Amino acid sequence: DNINIFQIVQKIYSLKNFLSTSEGKLILESYKRAYNILSIEEEKDNISYIGNPDSEIFTDNEEKTLFSKINEISPVLESKLAVKDYGEAILSLTDMCIPVKNFFDKIVVNSENKEIRKNRLFLLSQIRYLVEKIADFSLIEI
């Protein structure tokens, strides 16, 4: 693959502009929170929580809404990235702002029920996966 400096610069500017917005800051904070929880739990459990959650196990509307929104955003993000429209790809993440905020405000990820906990960690992995299609947000300072 050839490296296209113009596309890299375009992506950097799109990301910089996005992160200067309140939505961008919320997505970055939410990503960092999901990333940190996953890192701790993956190390503790000695496994990677990579995979799809089971929507039948969700117990709260916040989980269902977030999962639905992730599934709605994912193909849009993919199609924008396929045509190198980084600005629109990044903006597609804004639709996740309210559902991800509500999830973190109302849901305890580490449920006493092991299946529910595992499923919630898989849901967090979906946030991580989706955001990392744009860039490795773990390297961005808040």
Short mmCIF file of C-alpha atoms in Angstrom, two decimals:
data_model
loop_
_atom_site.label_atom_id
_atom_site.label_comp_id
_atom_site.label_asym_id
_atom_site.label_seq_id
_atom_site.Cartn_x
_atom_site.Cartn_y
_atom_site.Cartn_z
CA ASP A 1 0.00 0.00 0.00
CA ASN A 2 1.15 3.47 -0.84
CA ILE A 3 1.01 6.05 1.92
CA ASN A 4 -1.11 9.02 0.91
CA ILE A 5 0.07 12.00 2.97
CA PHE A 6 -2.90 14.11 1.83
CA GLN A 7 -5.36 11.53 3.23
CA ILE A 8 -3.44 11.33 6.51
CA VAL A 9 -3.52 15.12 6.89
CA GLN A 10 -7.21 15.17 5.96
CA LYS A 11 -7.95 12.55 8.62
CA ILE A 12 -5.93 14.46 11.24
CA TYR A 13 -7.81 17.71 10.56
CA SER A 14 -11.18 15.93 10.63
CA LEU A 15 -10.28 14.30 13.93
CA LYS A 16 -8.96 17.56 15.40
CA ASN A 17 -12.14 19.41 14.41
CA PHE A 18 -14.34 16.64 15.83
CA LEU A 19 -12.49 16.52 19.15
CA SER A 20 -12.93 20.28 19.57
CA THR A 21 -16.73 19.79 19.75
CA SER A 22 -18.71 18.78 22.84
CA GLU A 23 -19.80 15.61 21.00
CA GLY A 24 -16.20 14.79 20.15
CA LYS A 25 -15.13 15.26 23.75
CA LEU A 26 -17.99 13.05 24.94
CA ILE A 27 -17.08 10.30 22.46
CA LEU A 28 -13.41 10.51 23.50
CA GLU A 29 -14.33 10.33 27.21
CA SER A 30 -16.74 7.45 26.58
CA TYR A 31 -14.17 5.59 24.53
CA LYS A 32 -11.53 6.07 27.25
CA ARG A 33 -13.97 4.83 29.88
CA ALA A 34 -14.89 1.75 27.82
CA TYR A 35 -11.23 1.15 26.95
CA ASN A 36 -10.12 1.40 30.60
CA ILE A 37 -12.88 -0.89 31.90
CA LEU A 38 -12.12 -3.43 29.18
CA SER A 39 -8.36 -3.28 29.82
CA ILE A 40 -8.84 -3.89 33.55
CA GLU A 41 -11.41 -6.68 33.11
CA GLU A 42 -9.53 -8.38 30.26
CA GLU A 43 -6.35 -8.44 32.32
CA LYS A 44 -8.21 -9.66 35.42
CA ASP A 45 -10.12 -12.38 33.50
CA ASN A 46 -7.18 -13.18 31.22
CA ILE A 47 -9.35 -13.04 28.07
CA SER A 48 -10.23 -10.51 25.38
CA TYR A 49 -13.80 -9.32 25.26
CA ILE A 50 -14.01 -9.16 21.50
CA GLY A 51 -17.28 -10.18 19.98
CA ASN A 52 -20.93 -9.40 19.68
CA PRO A 53 -23.16 -9.09 22.70
CA ASP A 54 -26.33 -11.15 22.84
CA SER A 55 -29.28 -8.75 22.65
CA GLU A 56 -31.49 -11.36 24.36
CA ILE A 57 -29.46 -10.95 27.57
CA PHE A 58 -29.87 -7.17 27.83
CA THR A 59 -31.85 -6.23 30.92
CA ASP A 60 -32.05 -2.46 30.51
CA ASN A 61 -33.20 -0.08 27.80
CA GLU A 62 -29.85 1.72 27.88
CA GLU A 63 -28.08 -1.44 26.74
CA LYS A 64 -30.63 -2.10 24.00
CA THR A 65 -30.54 1.49 22.77
CA LEU A 66 -26.75 1.63 22.67
CA PHE A 67 -26.50 -1.72 20.89
CA SER A 68 -29.09 -0.62 18.34
CA LYS A 69 -27.30 2.68 17.74
CA ILE A 70 -23.93 0.94 17.29
CA ASN A 71 -25.50 -1.39 14.72
CA GLU A 72 -27.02 1.62 12.95
CA ILE A 73 -23.79 3.64 12.90
CA SER A 74 -21.42 0.83 11.90
CA PRO A 75 -22.42 0.47 8.21
CA VAL A 76 -22.52 4.26 7.78
CA LEU A 77 -19.05 4.59 9.24
CA GLU A 78 -17.77 1.74 7.06
CA SER A 79 -19.20 3.26 3.88
CA LYS A 80 -17.72 6.70 4.65
CA LEU A 81 -14.30 5.21 5.41
CA ALA A 82 -14.43 3.15 2.20
CA VAL A 83 -14.57 6.37 0.17
CA LYS A 84 -12.04 8.12 2.45
CA ASP A 85 -14.65 10.61 3.73
CA TYR A 86 -13.06 10.89 7.15
CA GLY A 87 -15.03 13.96 8.22
CA GLU A 88 -18.38 12.25 7.68
CA ALA A 89 -17.11 8.97 9.12
CA ILE A 90 -16.06 10.71 12.31
CA LEU A 91 -19.31 12.69 12.46
CA SER A 92 -21.30 9.46 12.29
CA LEU A 93 -20.04 8.73 15.82
CA THR A 94 -22.04 11.69 17.18
CA ASP A 95 -25.23 9.63 16.94
CA MET A 96 -23.76 7.48 19.69
CA CYS A 97 -23.36 10.39 22.16
CA ILE A 98 -26.67 10.22 24.02
CA PRO A 99 -26.97 6.40 24.11
CA VAL A 100 -23.40 5.96 25.37
CA LYS A 101 -23.83 8.71 27.98
CA ASN A 102 -27.08 7.14 29.20
CA PHE A 103 -25.42 3.73 29.33
CA PHE A 104 -22.56 4.95 31.51
CA ASP A 105 -24.90 7.05 33.68
CA LYS A 106 -27.32 4.20 34.45
CA ILE A 107 -25.62 0.83 33.93
CA VAL A 108 -23.21 -0.99 36.23
CA VAL A 109 -21.00 -2.96 33.86
CA ASN A 110 -19.70 -5.34 36.51
CA SER A 111 -23.00 -6.97 37.36
CA GLU A 112 -23.12 -9.78 39.93
CA ASN A 113 -24.61 -11.93 37.17
CA LYS A 114 -21.63 -13.28 35.19
CA GLU A 115 -23.54 -13.56 31.88
CA ILE A 116 -24.87 -10.01 32.11
CA ARG A 117 -21.38 -8.73 33.02
CA LYS A 118 -19.80 -10.57 30.10
CA ASN A 119 -22.48 -9.29 27.73
CA ARG A 120 -21.95 -5.69 28.90
CA LEU A 121 -18.21 -6.06 28.36
CA PHE A 122 -18.91 -7.28 24.83
CA LEU A 123 -21.05 -4.17 24.35
CA LEU A 124 -18.15 -1.99 25.50
CA SER A 125 -15.91 -3.83 23.05
CA GLN A 126 -18.28 -2.72 20.28
CA ILE A 127 -17.68 0.92 21.26
CA ARG A 128 -13.92 0.32 21.26
CA TYR A 129 -14.04 -1.44 17.88
CA LEU A 130 -16.20 1.22 16.24
CA VAL A 131 -14.15 4.19 17.46
CA GLU A 132 -10.82 2.50 16.63
CA LYS A 133 -11.90 2.26 12.99
CA ILE A 134 -11.24 6.02 12.95
CA ALA A 135 -8.11 6.16 15.12
CA ASP A 136 -6.56 4.74 18.26
CA PHE A 137 -8.25 7.10 20.69
CA SER A 138 -6.31 5.53 23.59
CA LEU A 139 -3.32 7.60 22.42
CA ILE A 140 -5.24 10.89 22.57
CA GLU A 141 -4.82 12.90 25.76
CA ILE A 142 -7.95 14.29 27.39
#
